[in-house]
Amino acid sequence: MSSSFSVAWYQLSYHKVKLAVAAAGVVVAVMLMLVQLGIRQGAMDNSVAVARRFTADLVVVSPRTKTIFASAQFPRRLLYRLGALSEVADITEMYMGQGRFRNPWDKLEFPVSIYGIDPQNPMMNLPGLERFQERLQLTDYVLFDGLSRKNYGPVLSFLRQQGTLDVEVNLRKVRIFDSIDVGISINTDGNLFMSPANFLRMFPERQPGSVDVGLLRLKSGSDVKHVRNQLRELLGAEARILTRDELVASEIVFIRENAPLDFIFGMGAAVGFFIGFVVVYQILYTEVTNHLPQYATLKAMGFSDHYLLRVVLSQSMILSLLGYFPGFLLALGLYRVATNAIQMQFTMTVGRALFVFALTIVMCGLSAMIAIRKVRTADPADVF
Amino acid sequence: MSNANLTPRLTEPTPSDPVISARHLDFSFGEGDLEKQVLFDVSFEVGSGEIVLLTGPSGSGKTTLLTLIGALRKVTSGELFVLSRPLHHTSMADLVEVRKEIGFIFQQHNLLPFMTARQNVELMFQLQPDVSRNEAALLTEQLLTSVGLSHRLDYHPARLSGGQKQRVAVARALAANPRLILADEPTAALDSQSGRDVVTLLQELARNRGCPILMVTHDPRILDIADRIINMEDGRIHSFS
């Protein structure tokens, strides 16, 4: 351990209360940054979770569609043309819509996202769907998302006891026969999955010939972008074709533009950074100011400015470390609380942990840099 | 504990060269209209092993002179050699190098309050890279023992008396293995007995190590330890005695 680091530690640890306050400031800052950035990322991830679940290589949507959560329809017949290209292995269509789910307990209606998918070939990553293939074909049989909000009532516990639950969706009586865990987002509070036929029963105004999303799987080894360009010519102006990754990217753009996630949570994180900066600066500055005569004495005895700067910088690094780890654990706890409260999944990522760690070092280092200017004013000639 | 450890660190007295040699020193604070000259044509020498007291009323320029000799201020006019090095026309970095060879004792002890007596003294060995960590620990204990504080090694300054703190400061000054000790009213904050003890200690160390001491003091009780007394008034040397 270097000598300037030891001096820094002796100085910080001499007043335990002061050290605790300083560390607490950093803890709060770290926690705020982690939680705010975590919720931002979580909200973003959950909102594009549906797009990410597509297992197709290419996705066809209407040219009017900005997001698949408020999609316009395009003629299904366009999809039939696409099979002409030998690289196309499989094509399926998907209907999406927003319905009104009447909570059978309090009789109030809540919006719900409704997906009409081919149970045999959904081209969507829905683990466990295979078990329900046959029952999904039954008239007015629908599958409930087990991670939906509590708005819809105690659906899951009822299913566990009674097996099925009859509810009213879009003024039509349907039967929830089971649940599957998928997940919600800021776009949607709950999901219902069903066959296209049942979807069309629930939306009588919709035509079977106009679909929301077309999903294409290519033969393995195909050049996805090249095929997309070829198919684009086949589709003409009536539909737009994207790779799955392009769809995810455009969904992220939509979220960014429509929900001010970056601003709100970025601001929260910035506030955390600022709090930490101010607390650390205050502590370091008063430490330097209170010990100016002693620092000047050290200078008089031959210690360089550089040595004293290292002392202050070491203090800021100690505060970073003392604050980061408790702040990290606290944030993990809050992720769990938020996951339960908002019913969206929030997880810590290595990238975010490292990013916030770097921010913490910068935050403390910056405070030190400013407090250090005071050290230079310690004039050894003033000690006498 | 053997003296063999200490012996090679003792500075060889060099009777030929004066340790401090000042010629026609002038010094002013401020610039332009605010310029105030505080030292006028100061010339004197201090030889090796000498204890020289610098006395005079407040404002007579004693402390300013001491800061110049301690390489804490830049010499602007006249010549000043300390430990055979010129302090006029030198860079800040050179001044810092000179400081490392000087032991400072201040009116206030100025120990780092968050470090124990041992840690305060041991810190000085950071400036002596050729002294190993183990040697530094050993020398620190020897120094604190020699100032009579072997039973207070791990006390923070707050738990030491004024005299004890000043003795830690003396040990710290000596830890720099100085070739010159500069002291600024080291007894001013102490009662007469503690003050006497500190001065006696300094005197013994000066004798044993052959290390000259230049001490600013008002304290008439300690004048007897001096080899010479330089009396200052209004920025000039008034008399030698």
XYZ file of C-alpha atoms in Angstrom:
625
model
C 0.000 0.000 0.000
C 1.502 3.333 -0.983
C 2.171 5.933 1.656
C -0.166 8.566 0.243
C -2.923 5.967 0.282
C -2.211 5.154 3.947
C -2.322 8.832 4.866
C -5.606 9.152 2.958
C -7.067 6.215 4.847
C -5.892 7.481 8.260
C -7.433 10.846 7.505
C -10.763 9.482 6.322
C -11.116 6.843 9.006
C -10.204 9.168 11.884
C -13.723 10.584 12.031
C -15.942 7.557 11.651
C -19.180 9.530 11.476
C -17.847 11.789 8.757
C -16.668 8.770 6.828
C -20.095 7.152 7.188
C -21.816 10.293 5.896
C -19.491 10.541 2.928
C -19.871 6.869 2.110
C -23.655 7.141 2.496
C -23.655 9.954 -0.042
C -21.862 7.741 -2.520
C -24.151 4.817 -1.667
C -27.212 6.909 -2.513
C -25.603 8.110 -5.722
C -24.627 4.604 -6.817
C -28.035 3.209 -5.932
C -29.874 5.968 -7.796
C -27.730 5.570 -10.876
C -28.109 1.794 -10.917
C -31.843 1.837 -10.265
C -32.639 4.603 -12.724
C -30.543 3.116 -15.503
C -31.880 -0.332 -14.626
C -35.520 0.714 -14.863
C -34.813 2.554 -18.095
C -33.221 -0.531 -19.592
C -35.908 -2.786 -18.131
C -38.751 -0.700 -19.555
C -37.008 -0.632 -22.905
C -36.296 -4.357 -22.950
C -39.801 -5.307 -21.897
C -41.296 -3.089 -24.568
C -39.428 -4.798 -27.354
C -39.767 -8.238 -25.775
C -42.512 -9.248 -28.222
C -40.393 -8.287 -31.220
C -37.441 -10.114 -29.696
C -39.570 -13.228 -29.304
C -40.080 -13.530 -33.050
C -38.063 -16.461 -34.288
C -38.541 -15.455 -37.899
C -35.707 -14.187 -40.067
C -37.834 -11.602 -41.838
C -40.900 -9.659 -40.758
C -43.532 -8.083 -43.001
C -45.640 -5.173 -41.742
C -47.815 -2.496 -43.245
C -45.924 0.580 -44.479
C -48.171 2.559 -42.129
C -47.061 0.629 -39.052
C -44.861 2.564 -36.656
C -44.963 -0.034 -33.902
C -46.446 -3.503 -33.833
C -48.409 -2.499 -30.741
C -50.475 -0.114 -32.846
C -50.181 -1.816 -36.180
C -51.985 -1.132 -39.411
C -52.994 -4.119 -41.528
C -51.785 -5.221 -44.940
C -53.337 -7.697 -47.412
C -52.538 -11.288 -46.558
C -52.360 -12.206 -50.220
C -49.037 -10.339 -50.448
C -47.504 -13.004 -48.267
C -48.448 -15.713 -50.746
C -46.180 -14.143 -53.347
C -43.145 -14.519 -51.127
C -43.070 -18.278 -51.331
C -41.946 -17.844 -54.931
C -38.383 -17.332 -53.742
C -36.648 -20.621 -53.119
C -34.854 -19.345 -49.987
C -38.167 -18.904 -48.150
C -38.766 -21.961 -45.993
C -41.865 -21.035 -44.095
C -44.423 -18.239 -43.849
C -46.966 -17.490 -41.172
C -49.205 -14.581 -40.320
C -50.131 -12.925 -37.084
C -53.017 -10.750 -35.986
C -52.544 -8.229 -33.212
C -55.013 -5.923 -31.552
C -55.918 -4.078 -28.400
C -59.031 -5.475 -26.711
C -61.088 -4.648 -23.660
C -60.922 -7.249 -20.951
C -63.717 -7.121 -18.393
C -62.464 -8.061 -14.969
C -65.048 -10.647 -13.823
C -64.628 -9.635 -10.196
C -65.051 -5.871 -10.251
C -66.768 -5.791 -13.666
C -64.461 -3.054 -14.972
C -62.824 -3.137 -18.377
C -59.074 -2.969 -18.846
C -57.119 -2.824 -22.098
C -55.357 -6.014 -23.080
C -53.101 -6.977 -25.993
C -54.505 -9.776 -28.116
C -52.422 -11.977 -30.391
C -53.876 -14.223 -33.065
C -51.154 -16.780 -33.776
C -50.963 -20.077 -35.577
C -50.716 -22.585 -32.698
C -48.855 -25.079 -34.924
C -46.323 -22.606 -36.176
C -46.289 -19.316 -34.248
C -42.686 -18.412 -35.229
C -42.568 -16.838 -31.842
C -40.587 -17.975 -28.873
C -43.400 -18.905 -26.466
C -42.026 -21.683 -24.281
C -44.733 -24.181 -23.361
C -47.100 -23.299 -26.190
C -46.837 -26.808 -27.663
C -48.869 -28.181 -24.743
C -51.826 -26.006 -25.701
C -51.865 -26.543 -29.466
C -55.057 -28.598 -29.488
C -57.097 -26.588 -27.039
C -56.130 -23.335 -28.790
C -58.059 -24.632 -31.820
C -61.273 -24.795 -29.794
C -63.773 -21.999 -30.359
C -63.314 -19.076 -27.964
C -60.550 -20.792 -26.027
C -57.798 -18.296 -25.115
C -54.513 -18.420 -23.252
C -53.772 -15.837 -20.529
C -50.338 -14.297 -19.869
C -49.457 -15.327 -16.329
C -47.275 -12.208 -15.912
C -50.145 -9.820 -16.648
C -50.913 -7.044 -14.173
C -53.290 -7.584 -11.301
C -55.889 -5.363 -13.050
C -57.561 -8.416 -14.470
C -58.270 -9.936 -11.082
C -56.954 -13.117 -9.451
C -57.073 -15.031 -12.727
C -54.206 -17.370 -11.976
C -55.403 -18.559 -8.597
C -58.868 -19.077 -10.058
C -57.412 -21.146 -12.891
C -55.468 -23.226 -10.402
C -58.617 -24.015 -8.483
C -61.269 -24.224 -11.182
C -59.295 -25.097 -14.308
C -60.955 -22.541 -16.583
C -62.340 -19.018 -16.273
C -64.985 -17.495 -18.524
C -64.451 -13.790 -19.126
C -65.761 -11.093 -21.385
C -63.388 -9.607 -23.922
C -64.614 -7.102 -26.494
C -68.167 -7.881 -25.381
C -67.653 -11.540 -26.248
C -67.577 -14.392 -23.811
C -64.375 -16.415 -24.070
C -62.813 -19.123 -21.947
C -59.348 -18.796 -20.411
C -58.196 -22.396 -20.250
C -54.639 -21.932 -19.019
C -51.779 -19.463 -18.674
C -48.309 -19.004 -20.128
C -45.635 -16.646 -18.797
C -44.596 -14.047 -21.382
C -44.337 -10.590 -19.797
C -45.739 -7.103 -20.027
C -44.278 -3.696 -20.755
C -45.095 -0.027 -20.762
C -47.150 -0.692 -23.912
C -49.312 -3.354 -22.454
C -50.694 -4.477 -19.104
C -51.622 -7.997 -20.126
C -51.646 -10.423 -23.034
C -54.074 -12.967 -24.455
C -52.986 -15.554 -27.013
C -55.395 -17.370 -29.306
C -55.818 -18.824 -32.762
C -56.460 -16.492 -35.725
C -60.020 -17.794 -35.936
C -60.765 -16.873 -32.347
C -59.052 -13.545 -32.885
C -61.377 -12.749 -35.743
C -64.403 -13.752 -33.648
C -63.274 -11.240 -31.045
C -62.778 -8.511 -33.650
C -65.779 -8.972 -35.965
C -64.905 -5.832 -37.932
C -61.537 -7.270 -38.943
C -61.183 -9.147 -42.261
C -59.278 -12.421 -42.310
C -57.515 -11.131 -45.449
C -55.801 -8.293 -43.660
C -53.096 -9.230 -41.232
C -50.811 -7.268 -38.906
C -47.529 -9.125 -39.138
C -46.114 -11.627 -41.588
C -43.293 -13.859 -40.378
C -40.863 -15.614 -42.697
C -38.261 -18.211 -41.965
C -35.527 -18.723 -44.542
C -33.628 -21.807 -45.430
C -30.491 -22.050 -43.337
C -27.473 -20.439 -44.952
C -29.494 -17.783 -46.761
C -28.205 -14.233 -46.914
C -31.002 -12.556 -44.946
C -30.372 -9.037 -46.227
C -30.027 -10.164 -49.798
C -33.302 -12.114 -49.624
C -35.017 -9.165 -47.978
C -33.997 -6.955 -50.887
C -35.348 -9.452 -53.401
C -38.612 -9.860 -51.495
C -38.990 -6.111 -51.189
C -39.395 -5.949 -54.976
C -42.005 -8.691 -54.878
C -44.026 -6.892 -52.189
C -44.097 -3.501 -53.822
C -45.447 -0.506 -51.940
C -48.259 -2.254 -50.074
C -46.063 -3.823 -47.387
C -42.729 -3.288 -45.785
C -40.222 -6.060 -45.083
C -37.510 -5.920 -42.436
C -35.122 -8.291 -40.816
C -36.019 -9.247 -37.272
C -33.167 -7.130 -35.913
C -34.346 -4.133 -37.893
C -37.782 -4.572 -36.394
C -36.340 -4.671 -32.862
C -34.311 -1.560 -33.640
C -37.324 0.291 -34.988
C -39.379 -0.727 -31.935
C -36.636 0.730 -29.714
C -36.722 3.946 -31.712
C -40.481 4.060 -31.245
C -40.195 3.642 -27.469
C -37.497 6.293 -27.296
C -39.594 8.760 -29.256
C -42.907 8.047 -27.577
C -41.981 7.433 -23.973
C -39.389 9.835 -22.563
C -37.516 6.990 -20.905
C -34.063 8.321 -21.670
C -34.946 11.729 -20.345
C -36.752 10.707 -17.161
C -34.410 7.984 -16.066
C -31.334 9.649 -17.484
C -32.222 12.673 -15.395
C -32.701 10.457 -12.334
C -29.265 8.980 -12.859
C -27.789 12.446 -13.385
C -29.332 13.617 -10.114
C -27.706 10.645 -8.387
C -24.373 11.538 -9.929
C -24.752 15.135 -8.801
C -25.698 14.197 -5.228
C -22.651 11.968 -4.945
C -20.438 14.617 -6.485
C -21.591 17.312 -4.068
C -21.347 15.136 -0.952
C -17.873 13.862 -1.820
C -16.713 17.332 -2.775
C -17.991 18.782 0.508
C -16.251 16.132 2.568
C -12.962 16.339 0.707
C -12.993 20.113 0.636
C -13.585 20.460 4.382
C -10.941 17.822 5.065
C -8.424 19.776 3.016
C -9.451 23.121 4.503
C -9.346 21.858 8.076
C -5.888 20.446 7.614
C -4.381 23.203 5.515
C -1.737 24.108 8.149
C -0.715 20.472 8.446
C -0.564 20.084 4.687
C 1.505 23.254 4.464
C 3.810 21.791 7.114
C 4.293 18.677 5.030
C 5.148 20.895 2.079
C 7.635 22.831 4.209
C 9.298 19.551 5.090
C 9.810 18.643 1.475
C 6.638 16.819 0.441
C 5.603 17.825 -3.055
C 2.215 19.124 -4.156
C 2.011 15.943 -6.142
C 2.163 13.825 -2.974
C -0.670 15.770 -1.354
C -2.747 15.563 -4.523
C -2.348 11.801 -4.401
C -3.591 11.850 -0.807
C -6.796 13.640 -1.798
C -7.246 11.506 -4.897
C -6.778 8.349 -2.821
C -9.477 9.568 -0.478
C -11.873 9.955 -3.357
C -11.056 6.440 -4.562
C -11.624 5.025 -1.070
C -15.015 6.757 -0.957
C -15.876 5.337 -4.398
C -15.186 1.824 -3.219
C -16.860 2.223 0.176
C -19.937 3.626 -1.510
C -20.144 1.428 -4.556
C -20.497 -2.012 -3.038
C -23.262 -1.238 -0.511
C -24.957 0.855 -3.214
C -24.771 -2.089 -5.593
C -26.358 -4.478 -3.078
C -29.053 -1.940 -2.266
C -29.816 -1.561 -5.968
C -30.149 -5.341 -6.332
C -32.737 -5.266 -3.543
C -34.572 -2.406 -5.206
C -34.597 -4.237 -8.533
C -36.482 -7.012 -6.767
C -38.874 -4.543 -5.162
C -39.446 -2.817 -8.511
C -39.949 -6.118 -10.284
C -42.717 -6.961 -7.838
C -44.238 -3.496 -7.753
C -44.240 -2.739 -11.487
C -44.534 -6.389 -12.482
C -41.862 -5.947 -15.074
C -38.564 -7.779 -14.997
C -35.551 -5.716 -13.917
C -32.149 -7.325 -13.882
C -28.597 -6.221 -13.201
C -26.230 -6.539 -16.108
C -22.444 -6.723 -15.935
C -22.263 -3.869 -18.400
C -24.402 -1.577 -16.247
C -22.549 -2.566 -13.064
C -19.239 -1.661 -14.719
C -20.627 1.493 -16.298
C -21.937 2.789 -12.966
C -18.687 1.770 -11.284
C -16.824 3.891 -13.820
C -19.292 6.755 -13.260
C -18.673 6.491 -9.507
C -14.920 6.700 -9.992
C -15.380 9.706 -12.277
C -17.807 11.316 -9.819
C -15.417 10.986 -6.865
C -12.373 11.802 -8.966
C -14.018 14.962 -10.255
C -14.841 16.106 -6.715
C -11.264 15.417 -5.735
C -9.943 17.397 -8.705
C -11.866 20.444 -7.551
C -11.060 20.005 -3.854
C -7.411 19.575 -4.789
C -7.169 23.132 -6.012
C -7.337 24.106 -2.348
C -4.243 22.020 -1.603
C -2.177 24.173 -3.911
C -3.047 27.200 -1.781
C -1.346 25.607 1.235
C 1.659 27.934 1.435
C 4.489 26.506 3.514
C 5.733 30.027 4.242
C 2.501 30.701 6.120
C 3.183 28.007 8.690
C 5.742 30.069 10.528
C 18.904 -1.770 19.659
C 22.304 -0.818 18.330
C 23.697 2.527 17.424
C 25.123 0.928 14.328
C 21.875 1.719 12.592
C 22.079 5.371 13.423
C 25.753 5.920 12.927
C 25.911 6.035 9.115
C 23.046 8.494 9.075
C 24.907 11.034 11.196
C 25.967 14.015 9.203
C 29.703 14.533 9.070
C 30.496 17.986 10.416
C 32.309 20.051 7.836
C 33.929 22.841 9.803
C 35.243 24.573 6.733
C 31.942 25.569 5.074
C 29.350 27.639 6.909
C 25.945 25.966 6.970
C 24.146 29.222 6.380
C 25.719 32.142 4.644
C 23.656 35.259 3.943
C 25.057 38.255 2.090
C 23.217 41.515 1.651
C 19.762 39.954 1.779
C 16.834 42.263 1.059
C 13.244 41.134 0.991
C 9.934 42.851 0.276
C 6.324 41.819 0.382
C 3.829 43.102 -2.168
C 4.486 44.941 -5.382
C 4.355 48.462 -6.707
C 2.786 50.983 -4.317
C 2.029 48.271 -1.784
C 5.607 47.091 -1.652
C 6.898 46.867 1.880
C 10.493 46.019 2.530
C 10.948 43.808 5.601
C 14.615 42.794 5.373
C 17.457 45.222 4.762
C 20.993 44.173 3.941
C 21.079 41.151 6.202
C 24.447 39.355 6.328
C 25.491 36.618 8.725
C 26.832 33.079 8.898
C 26.047 30.021 10.928
C 28.760 27.395 11.291
C 28.265 23.699 11.729
C 27.178 22.527 15.158
C 26.278 26.043 16.271
C 23.116 26.927 18.139
C 22.116 30.403 17.058
C 19.113 32.245 18.451
C 17.347 34.923 16.442
C 15.571 37.432 18.680
C 13.914 40.746 18.289
C 10.502 42.383 18.613
C 7.580 41.260 16.481
C 7.730 42.590 12.976
C 11.485 42.749 12.987
C 11.703 40.248 10.138
C 12.930 37.203 12.067
C 10.314 34.844 10.742
C 10.661 36.107 7.188
C 14.384 35.462 7.415
C 13.683 31.966 8.709
C 11.316 31.205 5.801
C 13.967 32.353 3.330
C 16.590 30.111 4.912
C 14.076 27.261 4.995
C 13.620 27.586 1.226
C 9.955 28.389 1.732
C 10.223 31.719 -0.089
C 12.236 32.761 -3.060
C 15.179 35.018 -2.453
C 14.736 38.119 -4.583
C 17.784 40.197 -3.747
C 21.142 39.359 -2.222
C 22.815 35.989 -1.829
C 21.878 33.110 0.417
C 23.701 29.794 0.666
C 22.171 27.052 2.777
C 24.031 23.752 3.133
C 26.379 25.013 0.412
C 23.562 25.444 -2.063
C 22.574 28.798 -3.472
C 18.928 29.692 -2.792
C 18.981 32.779 -4.981
C 18.123 32.242 -8.640
C 16.787 28.717 -8.123
C 13.703 26.892 -9.262
C 10.830 25.802 -7.042
C 11.863 22.156 -7.502
C 15.353 22.905 -6.193
C 13.843 24.644 -3.183
C 11.782 21.543 -2.393
C 14.982 19.477 -2.532
C 16.698 21.776 -0.032
C 13.718 21.510 2.323
C 14.217 17.789 2.574
C 17.575 18.357 4.283
C 16.176 20.765 6.845
C 14.320 19.843 10.026
C 11.494 22.244 10.824
C 9.984 22.821 14.241
C 7.073 25.219 14.423
C 5.373 27.190 17.135
C 2.364 24.961 16.599
C 3.360 21.341 16.456
C 1.336 20.859 13.199
C 1.253 17.117 13.564
C -1.350 15.392 11.411
C -4.147 14.914 13.956
C -5.456 11.753 12.349
C -2.163 9.918 12.644
C -0.439 8.542 15.739
C 2.920 9.790 16.980
C 4.527 6.805 15.324
C 2.759 7.364 11.998
C 3.587 11.077 12.000
C 7.289 10.382 12.457
C 7.375 7.428 10.104
C 5.828 9.496 7.326
C 9.050 11.493 7.046
C 10.898 8.431 5.812
C 8.824 8.639 2.639
C 11.203 11.387 1.614
C 14.157 9.025 2.043
C 13.686 6.249 -0.491
C 16.954 4.586 0.518
C 15.546 3.807 3.983
C 13.641 0.512 3.946
C 10.278 0.116 5.622
C 11.737 -1.973 8.446
C 14.556 0.477 9.030
C 12.042 3.318 9.094
C 9.962 1.544 11.733
C 13.035 0.910 13.849
C 14.368 4.451 13.503
C 10.951 5.871 14.345
C 10.876 3.986 17.617
C 14.435 5.046 18.398
C 13.635 8.690 17.715
C 10.471 8.700 19.814
C 12.351 6.924 22.593
C 15.115 9.513 22.418
C 12.550 12.279 22.991
C 11.142 10.326 25.926
C 7.909 9.112 24.326
C 8.468 5.368 24.082
C 5.241 4.923 26.079
C 3.176 7.125 23.716
C 4.038 5.601 20.350
C 0.488 4.868 19.270
C -1.238 7.908 20.709
C -2.979 10.410 18.475
C -1.869 14.031 19.043
C -5.194 14.830 20.700
C -4.242 12.527 23.569
C -0.782 14.037 24.088
C 0.109 17.075 26.202
C 1.479 20.220 24.553
C 5.029 19.338 25.543
C 4.656 15.784 24.310
C 3.277 16.987 20.971
C 6.191 19.358 20.547
C 8.566 16.478 21.334
C 6.891 14.380 18.630
C 7.434 17.352 16.317
C 11.122 17.352 17.272
C 11.332 13.629 16.568
C 9.628 14.225 13.234
C 12.076 16.997 12.349
C 14.957 14.667 13.198
C 13.483 11.841 11.152
C 14.307 13.860 8.060
C 17.947 13.263 9.043
C 18.436 17.019 8.729
C 21.717 18.830 8.321
C 20.120 21.958 9.751
C 17.274 22.542 12.177
C 15.098 25.637 11.922
C 12.804 26.334 14.846
C 10.228 29.081 15.160
C 9.411 29.833 18.784
C 9.168 26.159 19.684
C 8.513 26.961 23.343
C 5.910 29.689 22.875
C 2.917 27.410 23.350
C 4.449 25.468 26.238
C 4.721 25.968 29.996
C 8.205 26.736 31.283
C 9.096 23.173 32.265
C 7.936 21.607 28.981
C 9.606 24.420 27.069
C 12.842 23.869 28.926
C 12.644 20.111 28.232
C 12.155 20.628 24.513
C 15.021 23.089 24.296
C 17.339 20.839 26.290
C 16.416 18.027 23.974
C 17.251 20.142 20.939
C 20.521 21.166 22.506
C 21.549 17.562 23.171
C 20.644 16.498 19.675
C 22.577 19.373 18.166
C 25.617 18.406 20.193
C 25.334 14.674 19.456
C 24.728 15.029 15.759
C 26.723 18.127 15.111
C 23.582 19.574 13.588
C 23.328 23.355 13.748
C 20.127 24.990 15.007
C 18.735 28.367 14.076
C 15.914 29.250 16.435
C 13.634 32.260 16.481
C 12.565 32.969 20.027
C 11.186 35.593 22.354
C 11.647 33.363 25.329
C 14.285 34.842 27.684
C 14.339 31.607 29.711
C 16.172 29.711 27.004
C 18.784 32.213 25.915
C 21.461 30.316 27.849
C 21.574 27.449 25.369
C 22.783 29.700 22.567
C 26.265 29.777 21.178
C 25.393 33.088 19.590
C 22.402 35.405 19.575
C 21.457 37.524 16.606
C 19.309 40.487 17.505
C 17.075 41.942 14.827
C 15.174 45.189 14.675
C 13.224 46.744 11.806
C 14.507 44.233 9.296
C 18.183 44.789 10.082
C 20.617 42.914 12.221
C 20.954 45.135 15.241
C 23.621 43.242 17.129
C 25.429 39.960 17.519
C 26.081 38.679 20.991
